[in-house]
XYZ file of N, CA and C in Angstrom:
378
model
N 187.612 109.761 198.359
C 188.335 110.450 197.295
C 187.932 111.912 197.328
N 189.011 112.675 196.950
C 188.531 114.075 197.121
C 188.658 114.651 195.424
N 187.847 115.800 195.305
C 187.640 116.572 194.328
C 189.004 116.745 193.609
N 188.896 116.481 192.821
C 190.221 116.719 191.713
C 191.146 115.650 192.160
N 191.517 114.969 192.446
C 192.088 113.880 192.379
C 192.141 112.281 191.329
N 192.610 111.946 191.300
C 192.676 110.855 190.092
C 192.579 109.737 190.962
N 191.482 108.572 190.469
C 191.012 107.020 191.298
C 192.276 106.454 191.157
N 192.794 105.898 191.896
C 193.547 104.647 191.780
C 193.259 103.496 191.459
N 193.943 102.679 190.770
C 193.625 101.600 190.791
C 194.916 100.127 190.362
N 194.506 98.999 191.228
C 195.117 98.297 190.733
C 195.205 96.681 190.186
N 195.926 96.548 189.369
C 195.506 95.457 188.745
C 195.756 94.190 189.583
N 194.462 92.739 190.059
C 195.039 91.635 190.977
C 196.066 91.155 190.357
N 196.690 90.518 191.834
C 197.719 89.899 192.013
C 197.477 88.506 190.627
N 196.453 87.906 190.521
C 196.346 86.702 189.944
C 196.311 87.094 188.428
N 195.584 88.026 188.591
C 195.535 88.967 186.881
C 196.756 88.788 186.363
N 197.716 89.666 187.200
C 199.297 90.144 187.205
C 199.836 88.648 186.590
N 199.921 88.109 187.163
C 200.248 86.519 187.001
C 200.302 85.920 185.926
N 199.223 85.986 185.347
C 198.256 85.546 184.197
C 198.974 86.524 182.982
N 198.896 87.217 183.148
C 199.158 88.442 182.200
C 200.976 88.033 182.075
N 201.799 88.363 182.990
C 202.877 87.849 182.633
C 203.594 86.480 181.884
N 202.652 85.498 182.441
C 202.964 84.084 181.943
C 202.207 84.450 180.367
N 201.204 84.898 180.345
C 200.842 85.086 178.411
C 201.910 85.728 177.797
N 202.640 86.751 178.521
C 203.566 87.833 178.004
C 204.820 86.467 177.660
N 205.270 85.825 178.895
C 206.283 85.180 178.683
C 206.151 84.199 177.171
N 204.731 83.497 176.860
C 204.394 82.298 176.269
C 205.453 83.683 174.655
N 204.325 84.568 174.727
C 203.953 85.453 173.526
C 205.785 85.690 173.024
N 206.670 86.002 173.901
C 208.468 86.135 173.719
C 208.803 84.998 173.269
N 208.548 83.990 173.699
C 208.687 82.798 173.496
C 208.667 82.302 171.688
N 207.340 82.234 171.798
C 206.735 82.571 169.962
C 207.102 83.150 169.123
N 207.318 84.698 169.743
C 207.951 85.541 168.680
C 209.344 84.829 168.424
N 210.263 84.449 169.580
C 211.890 84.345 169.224
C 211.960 83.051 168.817
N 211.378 82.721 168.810
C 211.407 80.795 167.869
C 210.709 81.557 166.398
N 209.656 82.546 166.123
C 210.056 82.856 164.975
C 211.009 83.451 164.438
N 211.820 84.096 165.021
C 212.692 85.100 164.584
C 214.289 84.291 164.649
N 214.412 83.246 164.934
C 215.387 82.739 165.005
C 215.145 81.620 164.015
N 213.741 80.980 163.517
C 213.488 80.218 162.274
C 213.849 81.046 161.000
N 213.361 82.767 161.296
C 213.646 83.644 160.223
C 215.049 83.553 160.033
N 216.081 83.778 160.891
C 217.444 84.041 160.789
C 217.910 82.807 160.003
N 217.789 81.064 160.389
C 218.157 80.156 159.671
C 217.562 79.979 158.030
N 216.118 80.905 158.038
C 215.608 80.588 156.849
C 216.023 81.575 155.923
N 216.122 82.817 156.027
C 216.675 83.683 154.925
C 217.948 83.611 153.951
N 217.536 83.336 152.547
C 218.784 83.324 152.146
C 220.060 84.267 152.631
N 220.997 84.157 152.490
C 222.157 85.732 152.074
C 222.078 86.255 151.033
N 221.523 85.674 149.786
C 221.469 86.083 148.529
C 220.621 87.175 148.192
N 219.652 87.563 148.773
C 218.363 88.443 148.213
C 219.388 89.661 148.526
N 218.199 90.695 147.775
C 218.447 91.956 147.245
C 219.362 92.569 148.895
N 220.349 92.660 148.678
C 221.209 93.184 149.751
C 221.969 92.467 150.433
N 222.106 91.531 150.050
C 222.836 90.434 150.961
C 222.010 90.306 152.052
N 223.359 89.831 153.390
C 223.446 89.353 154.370
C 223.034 90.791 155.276
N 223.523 91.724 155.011
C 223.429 92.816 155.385
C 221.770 93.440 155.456
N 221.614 93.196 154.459
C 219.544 93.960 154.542
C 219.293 93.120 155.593
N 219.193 91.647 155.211
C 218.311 90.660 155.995
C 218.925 90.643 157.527
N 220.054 91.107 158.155
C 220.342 91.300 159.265
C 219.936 92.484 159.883
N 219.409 93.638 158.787
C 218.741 94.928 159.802
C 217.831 94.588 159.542
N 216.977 93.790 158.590
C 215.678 93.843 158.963
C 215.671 92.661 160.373
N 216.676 91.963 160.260
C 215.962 91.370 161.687
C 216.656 91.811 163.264
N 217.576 92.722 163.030
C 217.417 93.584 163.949
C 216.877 94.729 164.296
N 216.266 95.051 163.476
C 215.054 96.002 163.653
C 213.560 95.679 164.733
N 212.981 94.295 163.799
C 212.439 93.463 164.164
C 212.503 93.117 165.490
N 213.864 92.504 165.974
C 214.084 92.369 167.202
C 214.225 93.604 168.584
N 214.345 94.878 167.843
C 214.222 95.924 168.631
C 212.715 96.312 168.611
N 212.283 96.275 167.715
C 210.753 96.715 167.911
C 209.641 95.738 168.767
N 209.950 94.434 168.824
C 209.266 93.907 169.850
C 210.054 93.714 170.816
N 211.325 93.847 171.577
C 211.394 94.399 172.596
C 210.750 95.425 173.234
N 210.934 96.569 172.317
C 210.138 97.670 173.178
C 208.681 97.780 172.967
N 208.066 96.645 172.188
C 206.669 96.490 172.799
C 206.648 95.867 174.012
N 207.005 94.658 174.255
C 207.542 94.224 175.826
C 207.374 94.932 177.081
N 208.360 95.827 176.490
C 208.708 96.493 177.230
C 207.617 97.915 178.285
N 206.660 97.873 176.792
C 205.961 98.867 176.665
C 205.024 97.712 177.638
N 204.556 96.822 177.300
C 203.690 96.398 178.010
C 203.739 95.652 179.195
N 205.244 95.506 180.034
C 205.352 95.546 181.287
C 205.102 96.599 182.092
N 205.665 98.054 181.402
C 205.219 99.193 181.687
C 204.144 99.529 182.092
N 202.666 99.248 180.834
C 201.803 98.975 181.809
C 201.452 98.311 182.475
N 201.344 97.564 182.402
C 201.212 96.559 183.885
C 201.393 97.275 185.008
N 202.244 98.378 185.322
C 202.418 98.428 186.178
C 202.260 100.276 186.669
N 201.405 100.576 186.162
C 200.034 102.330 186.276
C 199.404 101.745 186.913
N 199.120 103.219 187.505
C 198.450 103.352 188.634
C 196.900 104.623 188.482
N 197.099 105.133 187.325
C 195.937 105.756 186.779
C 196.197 105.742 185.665
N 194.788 106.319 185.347
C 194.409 106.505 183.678
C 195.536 107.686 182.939
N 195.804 108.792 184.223
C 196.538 109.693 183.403
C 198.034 109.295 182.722
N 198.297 108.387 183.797
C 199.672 107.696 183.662
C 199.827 106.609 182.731
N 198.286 105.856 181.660
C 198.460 105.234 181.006
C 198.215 106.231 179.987
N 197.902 107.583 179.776
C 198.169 107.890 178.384
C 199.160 108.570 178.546
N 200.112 108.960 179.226
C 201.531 109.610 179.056
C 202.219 108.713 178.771
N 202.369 107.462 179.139
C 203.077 105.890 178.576
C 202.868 105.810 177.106
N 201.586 105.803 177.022
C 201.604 105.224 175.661
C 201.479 106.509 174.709
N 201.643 108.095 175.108
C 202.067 108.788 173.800
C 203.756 109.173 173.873
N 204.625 108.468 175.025
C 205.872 108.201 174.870
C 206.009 107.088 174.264
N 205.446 105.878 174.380
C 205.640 105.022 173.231
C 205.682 105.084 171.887
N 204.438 105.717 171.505
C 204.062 106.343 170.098
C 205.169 107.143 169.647
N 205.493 108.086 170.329
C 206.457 108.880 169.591
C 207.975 108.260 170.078
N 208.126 107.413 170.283
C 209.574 106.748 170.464
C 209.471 105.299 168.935
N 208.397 104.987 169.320
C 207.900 104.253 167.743
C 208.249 105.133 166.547
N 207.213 105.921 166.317
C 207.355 106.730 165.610
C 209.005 107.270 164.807
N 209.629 107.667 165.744
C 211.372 107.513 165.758
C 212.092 106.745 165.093
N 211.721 105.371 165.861
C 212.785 104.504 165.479
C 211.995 103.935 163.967
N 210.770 103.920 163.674
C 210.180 103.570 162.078
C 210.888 104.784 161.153
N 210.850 105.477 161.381
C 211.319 106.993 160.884
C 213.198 106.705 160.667
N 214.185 106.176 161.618
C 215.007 106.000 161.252
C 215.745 104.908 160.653
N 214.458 103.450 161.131
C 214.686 102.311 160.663
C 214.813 102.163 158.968
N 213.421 103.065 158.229
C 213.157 102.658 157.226
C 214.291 103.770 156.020
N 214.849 105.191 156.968
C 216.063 105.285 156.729
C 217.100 104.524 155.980
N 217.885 103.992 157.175
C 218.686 102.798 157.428
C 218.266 101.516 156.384
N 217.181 101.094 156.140
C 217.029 99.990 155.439
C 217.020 101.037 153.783
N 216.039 101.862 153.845
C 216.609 102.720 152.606
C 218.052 102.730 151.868
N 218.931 102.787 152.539
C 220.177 103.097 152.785
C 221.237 101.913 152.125
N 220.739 100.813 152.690
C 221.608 99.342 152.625
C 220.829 98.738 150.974
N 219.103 98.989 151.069
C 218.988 98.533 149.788
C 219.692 99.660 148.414
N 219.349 101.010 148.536
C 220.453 101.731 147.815
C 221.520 100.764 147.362
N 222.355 100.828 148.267
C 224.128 100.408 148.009
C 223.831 99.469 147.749
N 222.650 98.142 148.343
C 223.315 96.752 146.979
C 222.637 96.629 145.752
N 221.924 97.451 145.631
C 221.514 97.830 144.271
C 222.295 98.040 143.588
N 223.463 99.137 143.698
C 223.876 100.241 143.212
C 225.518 99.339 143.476
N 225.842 98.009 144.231
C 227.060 97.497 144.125
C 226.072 96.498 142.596
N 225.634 96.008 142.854
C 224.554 94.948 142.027
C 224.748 95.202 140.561
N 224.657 96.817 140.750
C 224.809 97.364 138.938
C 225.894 97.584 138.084
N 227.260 97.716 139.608
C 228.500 97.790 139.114
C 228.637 96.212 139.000
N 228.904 95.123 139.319
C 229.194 93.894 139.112
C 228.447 92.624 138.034
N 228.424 92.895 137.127
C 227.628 91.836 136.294
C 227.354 90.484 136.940
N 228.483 89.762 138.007
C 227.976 88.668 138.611
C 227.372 88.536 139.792
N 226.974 90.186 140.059
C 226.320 90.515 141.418
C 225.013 90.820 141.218
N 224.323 89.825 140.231
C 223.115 89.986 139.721
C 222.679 91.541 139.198
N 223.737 92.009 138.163
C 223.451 93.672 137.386
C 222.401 93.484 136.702
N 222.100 94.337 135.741
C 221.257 94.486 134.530
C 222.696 93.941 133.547
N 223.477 93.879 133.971
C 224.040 93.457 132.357
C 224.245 91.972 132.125
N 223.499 91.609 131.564
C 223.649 90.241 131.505
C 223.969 89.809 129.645
């Protein structure tokens, strides 16, 4: 190795292996919860059908791109290249929490605010 250069390194083949089949088990888990969530949520709560469908597409985008994030590494080749990954992750996180909680802002607003016009849409006027 020469002066100023960055070590290489890489992760075994059997590691690799190992690491993917946990990754696979771990997708697995999550989407048998997230698909128990989808059958279990009422439509009724505060927003309808509508909240409880961005929150679980939210949900479902945010552990994708952990996934995603962590096939990614898997597959660096230095240290420098695992912190440029993961402060593009961070600030792509960062983003989508920033526009998610927006967006969910947004939907609980309006069924609040349909909720208050409709007395049988669970208002205050009862």
């Amino acid at each position: 190795m020469t002066a100023g250069t960055t070590p290489q390194f890489e992760i075994p083949a059997d590691m690799r292996k190992m690491s993917e089949q946990s990754m696979n088990q771990v997708k697995a888990a999550i989407n048998a919860y997230l698909d128990f969530w989808k059958r279990s949520v009422p439509e009724n709560v505060v927003g309808g059908s509508a909240l409880s469908d961005k929150i679980l597409a939210n949900a479902e985008k945010n552990v994708a791109s952990a996934f995603e994030f962590a096939g990614r590494l898997a597959q660096v080749r230095d240290v420098q290249e695992i912190a440029k990954l993961q402060m593009d992750f961070i600030q792509a996180q960062m983003q989508a929490m920033t526009e998610q909680a927006k967006n969910l802002s947004e939907i609980a607003m309006k069924a609040i605010t349909d909720g208050l016009k409709s007395p049988s849409g669970g208002g205050l006027s009862s």
